[in-house]
Coordinates of C-alpha atoms and ligand atoms in Angstrom, one line a residue:
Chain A
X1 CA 127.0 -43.9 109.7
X2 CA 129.1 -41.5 107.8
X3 CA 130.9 -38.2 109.0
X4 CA 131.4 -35.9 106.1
X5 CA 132.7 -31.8 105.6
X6 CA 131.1 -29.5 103.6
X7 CA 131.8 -25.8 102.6
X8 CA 128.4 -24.2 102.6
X9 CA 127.8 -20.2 102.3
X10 CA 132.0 -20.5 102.8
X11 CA 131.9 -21.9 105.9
X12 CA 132.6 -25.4 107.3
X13 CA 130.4 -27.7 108.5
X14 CA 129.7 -30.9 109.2
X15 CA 127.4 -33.8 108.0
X16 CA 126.6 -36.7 109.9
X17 CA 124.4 -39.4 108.2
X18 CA 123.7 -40.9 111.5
X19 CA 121.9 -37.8 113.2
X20 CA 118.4 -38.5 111.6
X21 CA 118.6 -42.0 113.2
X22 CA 119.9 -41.1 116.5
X23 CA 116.9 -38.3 117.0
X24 CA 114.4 -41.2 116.1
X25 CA 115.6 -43.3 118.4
X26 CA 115.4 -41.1 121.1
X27 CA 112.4 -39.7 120.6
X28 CA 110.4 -42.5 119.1
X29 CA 109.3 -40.4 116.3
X30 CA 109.6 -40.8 112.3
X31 CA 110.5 -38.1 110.6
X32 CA 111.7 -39.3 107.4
X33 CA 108.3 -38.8 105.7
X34 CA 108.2 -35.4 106.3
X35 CA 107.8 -34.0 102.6
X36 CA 108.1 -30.8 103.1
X37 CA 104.4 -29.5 102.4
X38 CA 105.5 -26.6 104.9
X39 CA 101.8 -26.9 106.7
X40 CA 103.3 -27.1 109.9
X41 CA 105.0 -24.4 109.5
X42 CA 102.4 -22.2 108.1
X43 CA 100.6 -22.9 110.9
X44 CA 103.0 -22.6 113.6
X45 CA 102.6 -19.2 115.8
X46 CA 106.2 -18.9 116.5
X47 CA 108.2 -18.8 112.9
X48 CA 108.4 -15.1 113.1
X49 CA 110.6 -15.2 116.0
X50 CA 112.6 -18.4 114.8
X51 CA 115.6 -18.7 112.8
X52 CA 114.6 -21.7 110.8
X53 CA 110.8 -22.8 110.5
X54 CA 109.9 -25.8 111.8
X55 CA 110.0 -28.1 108.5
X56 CA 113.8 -26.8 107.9
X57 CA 114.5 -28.2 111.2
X58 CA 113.3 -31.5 109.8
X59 CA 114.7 -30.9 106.6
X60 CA 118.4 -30.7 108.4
X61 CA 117.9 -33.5 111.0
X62 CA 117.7 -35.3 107.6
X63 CA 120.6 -34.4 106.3
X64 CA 122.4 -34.2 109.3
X65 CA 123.3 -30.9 109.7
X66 CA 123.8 -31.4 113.6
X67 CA 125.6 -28.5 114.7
X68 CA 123.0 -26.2 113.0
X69 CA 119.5 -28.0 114.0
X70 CA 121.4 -28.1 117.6
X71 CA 122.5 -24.6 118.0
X72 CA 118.8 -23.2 116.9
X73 CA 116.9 -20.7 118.5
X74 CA 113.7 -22.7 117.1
X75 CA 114.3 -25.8 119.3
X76 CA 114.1 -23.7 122.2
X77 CA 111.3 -21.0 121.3
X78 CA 108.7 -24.0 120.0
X79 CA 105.7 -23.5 122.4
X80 CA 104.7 -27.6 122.1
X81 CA 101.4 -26.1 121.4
X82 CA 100.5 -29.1 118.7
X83 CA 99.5 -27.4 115.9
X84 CA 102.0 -28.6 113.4
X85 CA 101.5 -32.6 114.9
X86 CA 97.7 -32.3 114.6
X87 CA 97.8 -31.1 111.3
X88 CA 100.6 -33.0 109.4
X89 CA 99.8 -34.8 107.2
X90 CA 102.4 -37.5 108.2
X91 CA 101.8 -37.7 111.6
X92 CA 105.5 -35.8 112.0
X93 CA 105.1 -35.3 116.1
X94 CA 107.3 -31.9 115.6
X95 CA 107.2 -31.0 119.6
X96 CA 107.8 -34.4 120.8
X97 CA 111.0 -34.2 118.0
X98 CA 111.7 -30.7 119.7
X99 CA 112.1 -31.8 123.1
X100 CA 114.3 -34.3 122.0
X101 CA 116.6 -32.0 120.3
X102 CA 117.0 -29.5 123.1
X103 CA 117.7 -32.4 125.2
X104 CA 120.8 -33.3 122.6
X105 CA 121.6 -29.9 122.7
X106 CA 121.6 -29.8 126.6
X107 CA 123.6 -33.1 126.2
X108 CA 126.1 -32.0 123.7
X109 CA 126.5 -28.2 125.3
X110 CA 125.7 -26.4 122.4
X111 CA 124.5 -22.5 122.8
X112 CA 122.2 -21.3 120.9
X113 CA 121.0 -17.2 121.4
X114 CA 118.5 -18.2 123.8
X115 CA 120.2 -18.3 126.6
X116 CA 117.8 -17.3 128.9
X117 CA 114.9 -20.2 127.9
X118 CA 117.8 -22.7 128.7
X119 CA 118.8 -20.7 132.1
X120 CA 114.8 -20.8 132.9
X121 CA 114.4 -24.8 132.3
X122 CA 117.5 -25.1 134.5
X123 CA 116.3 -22.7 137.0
X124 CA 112.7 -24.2 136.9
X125 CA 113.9 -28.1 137.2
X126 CA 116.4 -26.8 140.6
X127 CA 113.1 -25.2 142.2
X128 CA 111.4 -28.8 141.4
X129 CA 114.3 -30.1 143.1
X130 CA 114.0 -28.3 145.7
X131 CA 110.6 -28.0 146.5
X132 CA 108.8 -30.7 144.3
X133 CA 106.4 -27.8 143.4
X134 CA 106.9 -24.5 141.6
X135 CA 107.3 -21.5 143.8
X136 CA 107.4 -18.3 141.5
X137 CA 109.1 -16.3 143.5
X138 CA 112.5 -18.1 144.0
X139 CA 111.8 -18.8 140.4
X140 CA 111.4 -15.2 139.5
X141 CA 114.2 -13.9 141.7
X142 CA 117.0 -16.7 140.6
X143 CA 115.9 -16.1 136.7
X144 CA 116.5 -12.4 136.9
X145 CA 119.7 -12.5 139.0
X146 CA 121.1 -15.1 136.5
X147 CA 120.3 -13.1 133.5
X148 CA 120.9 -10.2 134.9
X149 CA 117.6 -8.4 134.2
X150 CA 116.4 -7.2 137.3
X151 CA 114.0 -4.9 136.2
X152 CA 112.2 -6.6 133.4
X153 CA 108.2 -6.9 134.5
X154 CA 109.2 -5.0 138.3
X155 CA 105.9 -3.0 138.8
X156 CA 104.3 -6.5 137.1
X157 CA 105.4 -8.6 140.0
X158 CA 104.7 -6.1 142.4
X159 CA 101.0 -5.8 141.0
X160 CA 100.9 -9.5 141.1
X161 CA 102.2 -9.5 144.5
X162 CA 99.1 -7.3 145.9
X163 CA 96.3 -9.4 144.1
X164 CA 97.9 -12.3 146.0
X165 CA 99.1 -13.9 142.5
X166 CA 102.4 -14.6 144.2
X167 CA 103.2 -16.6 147.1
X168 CA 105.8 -15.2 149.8
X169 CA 107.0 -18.4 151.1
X170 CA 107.4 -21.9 149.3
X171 CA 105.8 -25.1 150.0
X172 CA 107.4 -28.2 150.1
X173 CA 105.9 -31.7 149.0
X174 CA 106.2 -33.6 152.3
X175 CA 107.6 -37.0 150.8
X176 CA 110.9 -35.6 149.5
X177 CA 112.7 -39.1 149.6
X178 CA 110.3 -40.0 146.6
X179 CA 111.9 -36.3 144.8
X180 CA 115.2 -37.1 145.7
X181 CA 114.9 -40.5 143.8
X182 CA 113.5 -39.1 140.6
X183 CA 116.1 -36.8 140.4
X184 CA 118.6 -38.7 141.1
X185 CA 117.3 -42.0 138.8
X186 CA 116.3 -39.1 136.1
X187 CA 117.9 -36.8 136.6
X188 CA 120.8 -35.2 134.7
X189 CA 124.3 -36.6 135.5
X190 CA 125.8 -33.6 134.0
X191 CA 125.0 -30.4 134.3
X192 CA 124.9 -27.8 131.6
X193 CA 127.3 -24.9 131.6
X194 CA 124.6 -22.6 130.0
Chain B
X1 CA 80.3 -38.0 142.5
X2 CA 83.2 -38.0 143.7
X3 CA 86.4 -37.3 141.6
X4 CA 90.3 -37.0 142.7
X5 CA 91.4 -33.6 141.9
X6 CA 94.8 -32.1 140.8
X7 CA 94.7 -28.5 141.3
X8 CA 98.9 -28.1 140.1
X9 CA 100.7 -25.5 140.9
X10 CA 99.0 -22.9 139.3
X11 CA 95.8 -23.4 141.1
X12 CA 98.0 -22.6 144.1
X13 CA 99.4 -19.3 143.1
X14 CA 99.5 -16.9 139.9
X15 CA 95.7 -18.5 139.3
X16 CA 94.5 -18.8 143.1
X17 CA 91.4 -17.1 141.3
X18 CA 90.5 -20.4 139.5
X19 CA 91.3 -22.2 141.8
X20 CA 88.9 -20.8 144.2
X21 CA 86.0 -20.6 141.9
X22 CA 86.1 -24.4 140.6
X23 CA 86.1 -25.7 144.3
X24 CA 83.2 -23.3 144.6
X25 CA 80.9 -24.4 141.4
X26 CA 82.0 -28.0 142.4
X27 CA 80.4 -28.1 145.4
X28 CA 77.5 -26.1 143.9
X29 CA 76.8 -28.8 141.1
X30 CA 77.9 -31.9 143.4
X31 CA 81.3 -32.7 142.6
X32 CA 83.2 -33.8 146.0
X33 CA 86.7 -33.1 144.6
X34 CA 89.5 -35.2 146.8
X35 CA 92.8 -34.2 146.6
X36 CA 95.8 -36.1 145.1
X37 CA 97.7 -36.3 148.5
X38 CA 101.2 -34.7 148.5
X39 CA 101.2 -34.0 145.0
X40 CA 104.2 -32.3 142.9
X41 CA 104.5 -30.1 139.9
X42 CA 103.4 -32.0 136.7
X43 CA 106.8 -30.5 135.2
X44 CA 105.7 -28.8 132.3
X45 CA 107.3 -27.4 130.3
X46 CA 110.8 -27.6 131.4
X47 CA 110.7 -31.1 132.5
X48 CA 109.4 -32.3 129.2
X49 CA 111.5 -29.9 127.5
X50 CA 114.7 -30.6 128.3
X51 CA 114.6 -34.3 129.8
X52 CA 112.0 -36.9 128.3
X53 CA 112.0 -39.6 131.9
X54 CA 112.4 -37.0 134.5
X55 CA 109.4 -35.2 132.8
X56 CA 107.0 -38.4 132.8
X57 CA 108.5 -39.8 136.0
X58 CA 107.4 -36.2 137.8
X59 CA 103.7 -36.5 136.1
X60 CA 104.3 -40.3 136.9
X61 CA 104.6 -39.8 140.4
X62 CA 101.2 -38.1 140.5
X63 CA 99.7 -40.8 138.3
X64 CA 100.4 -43.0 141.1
X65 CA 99.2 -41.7 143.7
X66 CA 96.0 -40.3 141.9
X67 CA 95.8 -44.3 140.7
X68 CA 95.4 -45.0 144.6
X69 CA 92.5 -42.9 145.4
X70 CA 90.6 -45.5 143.1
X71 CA 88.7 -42.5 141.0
X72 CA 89.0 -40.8 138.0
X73 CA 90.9 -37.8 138.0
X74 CA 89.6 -34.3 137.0
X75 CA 92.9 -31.5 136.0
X76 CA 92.1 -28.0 135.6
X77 CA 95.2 -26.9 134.4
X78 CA 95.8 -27.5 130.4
X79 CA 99.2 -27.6 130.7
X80 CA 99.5 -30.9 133.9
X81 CA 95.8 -32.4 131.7
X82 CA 98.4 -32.6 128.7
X83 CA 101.1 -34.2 130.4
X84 CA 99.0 -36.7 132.4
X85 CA 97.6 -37.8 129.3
X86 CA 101.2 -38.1 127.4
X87 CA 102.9 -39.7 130.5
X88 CA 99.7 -42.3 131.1
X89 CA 100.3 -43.9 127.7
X90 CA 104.2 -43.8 127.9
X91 CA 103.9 -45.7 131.6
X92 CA 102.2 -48.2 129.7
X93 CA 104.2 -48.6 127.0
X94 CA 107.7 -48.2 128.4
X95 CA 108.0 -50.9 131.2
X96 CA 111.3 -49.7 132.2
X97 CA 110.1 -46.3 133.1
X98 CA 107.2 -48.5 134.8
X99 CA 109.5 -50.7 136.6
X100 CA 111.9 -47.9 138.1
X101 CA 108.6 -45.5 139.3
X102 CA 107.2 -48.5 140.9
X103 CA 110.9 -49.1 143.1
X104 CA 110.3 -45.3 143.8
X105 CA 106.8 -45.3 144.9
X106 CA 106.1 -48.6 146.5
X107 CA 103.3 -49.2 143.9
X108 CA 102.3 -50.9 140.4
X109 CA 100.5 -48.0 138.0
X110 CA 97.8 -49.7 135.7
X111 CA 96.3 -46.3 134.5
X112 CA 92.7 -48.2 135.2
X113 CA 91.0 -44.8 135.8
X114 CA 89.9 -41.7 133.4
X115 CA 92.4 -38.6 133.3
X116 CA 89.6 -35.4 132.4
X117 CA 90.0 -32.2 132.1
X118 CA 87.2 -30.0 134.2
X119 CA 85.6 -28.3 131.3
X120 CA 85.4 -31.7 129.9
X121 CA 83.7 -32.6 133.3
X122 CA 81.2 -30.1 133.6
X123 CA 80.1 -29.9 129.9
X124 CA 79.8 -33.8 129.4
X125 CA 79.3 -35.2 133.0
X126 CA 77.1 -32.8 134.7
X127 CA 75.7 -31.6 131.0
X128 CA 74.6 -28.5 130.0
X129 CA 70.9 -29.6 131.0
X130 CA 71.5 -29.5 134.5
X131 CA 73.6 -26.1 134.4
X132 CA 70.7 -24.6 132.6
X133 CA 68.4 -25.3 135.2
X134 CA 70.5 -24.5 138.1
X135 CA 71.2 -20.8 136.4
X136 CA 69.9 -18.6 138.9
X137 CA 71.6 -15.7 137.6
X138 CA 72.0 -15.8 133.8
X139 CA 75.0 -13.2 132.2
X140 CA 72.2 -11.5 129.6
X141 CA 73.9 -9.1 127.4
X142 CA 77.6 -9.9 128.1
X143 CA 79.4 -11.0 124.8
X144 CA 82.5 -13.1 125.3
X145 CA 85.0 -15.1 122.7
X146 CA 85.6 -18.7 124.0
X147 CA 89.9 -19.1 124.0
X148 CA 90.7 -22.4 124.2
X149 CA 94.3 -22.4 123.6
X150 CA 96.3 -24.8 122.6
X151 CA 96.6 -28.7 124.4
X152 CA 92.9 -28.7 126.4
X153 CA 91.6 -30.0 123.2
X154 CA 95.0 -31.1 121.2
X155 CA 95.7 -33.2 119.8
X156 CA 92.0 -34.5 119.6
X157 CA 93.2 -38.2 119.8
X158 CA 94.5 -37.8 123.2
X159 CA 92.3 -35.6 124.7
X160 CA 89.4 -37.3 123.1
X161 CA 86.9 -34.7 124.4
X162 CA 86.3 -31.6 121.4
X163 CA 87.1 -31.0 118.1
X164 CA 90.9 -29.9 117.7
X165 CA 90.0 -26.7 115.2
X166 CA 86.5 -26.3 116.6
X167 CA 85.9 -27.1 119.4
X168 CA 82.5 -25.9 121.1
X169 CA 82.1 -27.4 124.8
X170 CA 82.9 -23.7 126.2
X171 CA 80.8 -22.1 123.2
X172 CA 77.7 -24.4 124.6
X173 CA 78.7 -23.6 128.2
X174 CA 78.9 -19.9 127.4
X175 CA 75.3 -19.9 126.0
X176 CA 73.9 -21.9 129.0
X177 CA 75.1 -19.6 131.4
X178 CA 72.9 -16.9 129.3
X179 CA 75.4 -15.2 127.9
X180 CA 76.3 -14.6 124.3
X181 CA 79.0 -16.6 122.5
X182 CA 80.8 -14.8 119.4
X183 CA 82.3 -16.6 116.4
X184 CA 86.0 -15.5 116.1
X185 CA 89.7 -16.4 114.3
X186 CA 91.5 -17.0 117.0
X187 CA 89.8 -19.8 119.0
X188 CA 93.0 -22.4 119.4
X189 CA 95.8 -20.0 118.7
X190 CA 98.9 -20.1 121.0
X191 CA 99.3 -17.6 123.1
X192 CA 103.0 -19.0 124.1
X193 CA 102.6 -19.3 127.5
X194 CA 105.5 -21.3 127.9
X195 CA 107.5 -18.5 127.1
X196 CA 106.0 -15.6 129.6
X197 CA 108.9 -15.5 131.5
X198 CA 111.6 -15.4 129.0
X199 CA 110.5 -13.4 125.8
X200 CA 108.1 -11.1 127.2
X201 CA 108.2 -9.4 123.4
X202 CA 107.1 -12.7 122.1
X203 CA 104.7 -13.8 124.2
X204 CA 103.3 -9.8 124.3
X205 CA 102.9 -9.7 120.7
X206 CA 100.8 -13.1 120.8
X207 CA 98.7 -11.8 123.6
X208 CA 98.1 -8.4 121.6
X209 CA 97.0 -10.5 118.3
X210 CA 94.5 -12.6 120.5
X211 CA 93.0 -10.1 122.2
X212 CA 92.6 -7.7 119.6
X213 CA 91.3 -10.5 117.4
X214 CA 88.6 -10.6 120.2
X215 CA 88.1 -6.8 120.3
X216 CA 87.2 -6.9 116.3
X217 CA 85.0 -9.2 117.1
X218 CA 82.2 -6.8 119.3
X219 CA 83.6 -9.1 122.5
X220 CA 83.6 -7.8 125.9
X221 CA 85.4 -10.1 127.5
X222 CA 87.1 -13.2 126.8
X223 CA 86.7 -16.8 128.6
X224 CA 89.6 -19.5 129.2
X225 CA 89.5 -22.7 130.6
X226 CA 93.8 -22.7 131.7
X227 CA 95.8 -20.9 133.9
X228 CA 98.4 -20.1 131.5
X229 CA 96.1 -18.4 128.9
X230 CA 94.4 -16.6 131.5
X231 CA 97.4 -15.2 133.1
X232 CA 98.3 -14.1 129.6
X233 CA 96.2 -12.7 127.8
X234 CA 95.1 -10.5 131.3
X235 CA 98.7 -9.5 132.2
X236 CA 100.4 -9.0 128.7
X237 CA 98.1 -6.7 126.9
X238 CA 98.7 -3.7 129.0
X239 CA 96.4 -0.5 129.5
X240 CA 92.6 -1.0 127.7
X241 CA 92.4 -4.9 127.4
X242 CA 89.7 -7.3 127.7
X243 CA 88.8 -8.9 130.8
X244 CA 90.0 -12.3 130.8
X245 CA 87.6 -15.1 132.7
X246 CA 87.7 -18.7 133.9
X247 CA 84.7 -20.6 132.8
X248 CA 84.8 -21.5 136.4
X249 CA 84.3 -17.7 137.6
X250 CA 81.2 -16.8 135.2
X251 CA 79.8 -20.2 135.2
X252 CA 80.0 -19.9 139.2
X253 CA 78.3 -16.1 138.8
X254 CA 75.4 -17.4 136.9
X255 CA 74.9 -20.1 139.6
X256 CA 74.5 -17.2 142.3
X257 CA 77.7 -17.3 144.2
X258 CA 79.7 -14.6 145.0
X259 CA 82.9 -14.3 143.2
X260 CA 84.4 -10.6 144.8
X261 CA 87.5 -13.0 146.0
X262 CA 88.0 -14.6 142.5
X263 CA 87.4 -11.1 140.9
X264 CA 89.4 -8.7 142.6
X265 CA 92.6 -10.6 141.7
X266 CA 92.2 -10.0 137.9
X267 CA 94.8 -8.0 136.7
X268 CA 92.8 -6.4 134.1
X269 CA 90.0 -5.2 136.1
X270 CA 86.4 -6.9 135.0
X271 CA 84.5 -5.0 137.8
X272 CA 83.1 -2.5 135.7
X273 CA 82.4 -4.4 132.8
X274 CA 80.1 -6.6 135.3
X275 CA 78.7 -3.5 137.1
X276 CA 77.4 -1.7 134.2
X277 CA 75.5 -4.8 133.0
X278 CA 74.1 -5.9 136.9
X279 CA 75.9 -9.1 136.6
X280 CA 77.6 -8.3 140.7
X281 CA 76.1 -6.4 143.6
X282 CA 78.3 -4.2 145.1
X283 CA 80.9 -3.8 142.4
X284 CA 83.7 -5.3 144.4
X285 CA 83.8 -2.3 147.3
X286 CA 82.1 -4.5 150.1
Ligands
SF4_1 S1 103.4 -30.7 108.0 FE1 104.5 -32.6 108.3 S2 105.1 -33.3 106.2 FE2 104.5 -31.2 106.0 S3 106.4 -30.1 106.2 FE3 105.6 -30.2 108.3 S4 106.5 -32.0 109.2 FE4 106.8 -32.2 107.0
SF4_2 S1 104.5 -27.2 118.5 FE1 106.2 -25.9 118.2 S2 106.8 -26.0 116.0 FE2 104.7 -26.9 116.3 S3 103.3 -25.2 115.8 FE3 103.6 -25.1 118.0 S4 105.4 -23.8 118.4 FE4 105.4 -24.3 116.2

């Protein structure tokens, strides 16, 4: 493994020719055959709203370009909807790779701009927490309040509220020793500042 | 036949309306569906997301205790059918993650039992045969695009049911309930569910594409088999979208049961859509 500095676009960065290995490991995936036939990323229903497309992800876990693959928007906003993994021709497993960089990113407490998709996982894994089952009004209420967008999808929720789309009250999973455990086995020892 | 059942949280709230109806056309066609007992949210997507063991040790959990009821287990949702299947093979293959669920729970998992989705159930199990000839009420003259989203049918060697690109249980299921199936583009696009909450412009100008897609071609309504999709494509669109069903809703219409309290909890409104071509009585005012 070999840390290295570059000056790229006049800026600093760093290249570390250990990353590609360390997000293998972790997620049990190859990625070094990726060739770059860009299929995944013609495919993929999200590169308009990314900042890199899914192949220059790859491309930069290759050459190590941590910081930047890391600090993406595109780890967060992938939708794991499979297209790119059912139709590369390498068997690359892009969202499985995905998961496993926002969980490096989580790890390493890198920001990227968004923000709120890494409030919501938090917010959404406390509710499990709590609950064991998803309760979309705490969920709802603590997401808004935390990003500070109280008004965002109002007359929504209250539309939703009146077709009985949204439960008033919470239900708890009765065996909460077994929830506790998971979390606490699983769970994260440290929390992210996001 | 008798079948363990994970409804998932869903089921239980923002799609109460599909969760109703498949209870309903289950008992219709025979299916005694039992409960996973105490069941907890698969975790998707934030589990997954942002922590690869507490995401398969919260589907794991289920696993277990679906394991116990000694059936196979039918999901409705796309989103807890996708991870059940990922976290099945990973119990298997990581015996670590094996070992520690099994101090949790008390019990050994094998994964000795099928994990199906309910489309999968209903077009392959009870076969399109016997829905044909238990049609009492068949949906003439309504033309609907079948949405199958993304992970109900990918990737194919996991869900081992359709074909990834084209698939056609739903197209079948849509013609044996006598109603008209239309070819269309966007078939197993993404809507982006998992990002409803968070980039409501995103995930709007997916929904738009979709249903527009499905406006170009002659449809009148669309038909979904997951929660996500459904909740989508009928709350993003805004004013003049399609109606958005469940396969469980129209298949239970065409079966002659009433579905006013699946219905009338659609945010786009299907009522007059179903009105003007006699496919309800009443119209939803009783
Ligand atoms: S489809 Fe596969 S090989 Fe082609 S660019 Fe994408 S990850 Fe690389
Ligand atoms: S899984 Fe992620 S990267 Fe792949 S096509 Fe879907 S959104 Fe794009």
């Amino acid at each position: 493994m070999k840390v290295i500095t570059i000056t790229s676009a006049g800026k600093k960065e760093t290249v570390d020719s250990g990353f590609a290995e360390r997000v293998q490991q972790k997620s049990g995936k190859e990625l070094r055959q990726c060739y770059h036939c860009l299929k995944c990323s013609a495919g993929c229903p999200l590169t308009f709203a990314m900042d890199w497309t899914p192949n220059q992800i790859i491309r930069m876990v290759q050459l190590g370009l941590e910081k930047r693959v890391l600090s993406s928007s595109t780890i967060w906003l992938c939708a794991s909807c499979e297209t790119c993994s059912t139709r590369c021709p390498n068997e690359v497993d892009l969202p499985a790779i995905m998961d496993t960089l926002k969980e490096m990113a989580i790890r390493n407490d890198m920001r990227s701009e968004q923000t709120v998709i890494q409030v919501f996982h938090r917010v959404f894994l406390n509710c499990l927490r709590e609950y064991g089952r998803l309760h979309e009004l705490s969920l709802l209420l603590s997401l808004k309040l935390l990003t500070l967008n109280l008004f965002e999808d109002m007359m929504l929720g209250v539309k939703m509220f009146a077709k009985g789309k949204i439960n008033p009250l919470p239900t708890r999973i009765e065996n909460v020793r077994q929830l506790d455990l998971i979390f606490k086995i699983f769970g994260e020892s440290k929390r992210s500042r996001t | 036949m008798k079948l363990s059942y994970f409804p998932g949280c869903s089921l239980d709230g923002t799609a109460k309306e599909y969760g109703l109806s498949t209870r309903a056309i289950c008992e219709r066609l025979g299916l005694e569906l039992i409960e996973v007992p105490d069941w907890n949210c698969c975790g998707a997507s934030s589990g997954h997301s942002t922590n690869f063991l507490l995401g398969h040790a919260l589907a794991a959990r289920n696993l277990i205790l679906a394991e116990q009821q000694g059936l196979d287990l039918v999901v409705a949702c796309a989103a807890c059918f996708s991870r059940f299947k990922k976290t099945n093979i990973v119990l298997k293959e990581n015996a670590e993650l094996n070992r520690k669920m099994e101090g949790i729970m008390g019990i050994p998992y094998t994964g000795g039992f099928e994990i199906r989705h309910l489309l999968d159930v209903i077009c392959n199990t009870i076969g399109l045969e016997t829905i044909r000839e238990k049609v009492v009420n068949p949906l003439k003259n309504l033309k609907l695009v079948p949405y199958y989203g993304c992970v109900i049918v990918r990737p194919q060697e996991l869900t081992q049911f359709d074909d990834e690109e084209q698939p056609k249980a739903m197209d079948n299921l849509t013609e044996a309930i006598g109603a008209e199936c239309l070819p269309w583009s966007e078939k197993t696009d993404c809507c982006g569910a998992s990002l409803s909450l968070t980039r409501v412009d995103i995930v709007k100008k997916l929904a738009r594409d979709i249903v527009d897609m499905g406006k170009e071609a002659g449809a009148q309504a669309i038909i979904t088999a997951c929660p996500l999709c459904q909740a989508n494509l009928d709350m993003r669109y805004g004013e003049d979208g399609l109606p958005v069903f469940y396969f469980t809703e129209l298949l239970g219409l065409a079966l002659g049961i009433d579905g006013n309290t699946w219905l009338e909890r659609h945010m786009t409104d299907p009522m007059p859509l179903l009105t003007s071509l006699k496919l309800v009585r009443g119209g939803g005012d009783e």
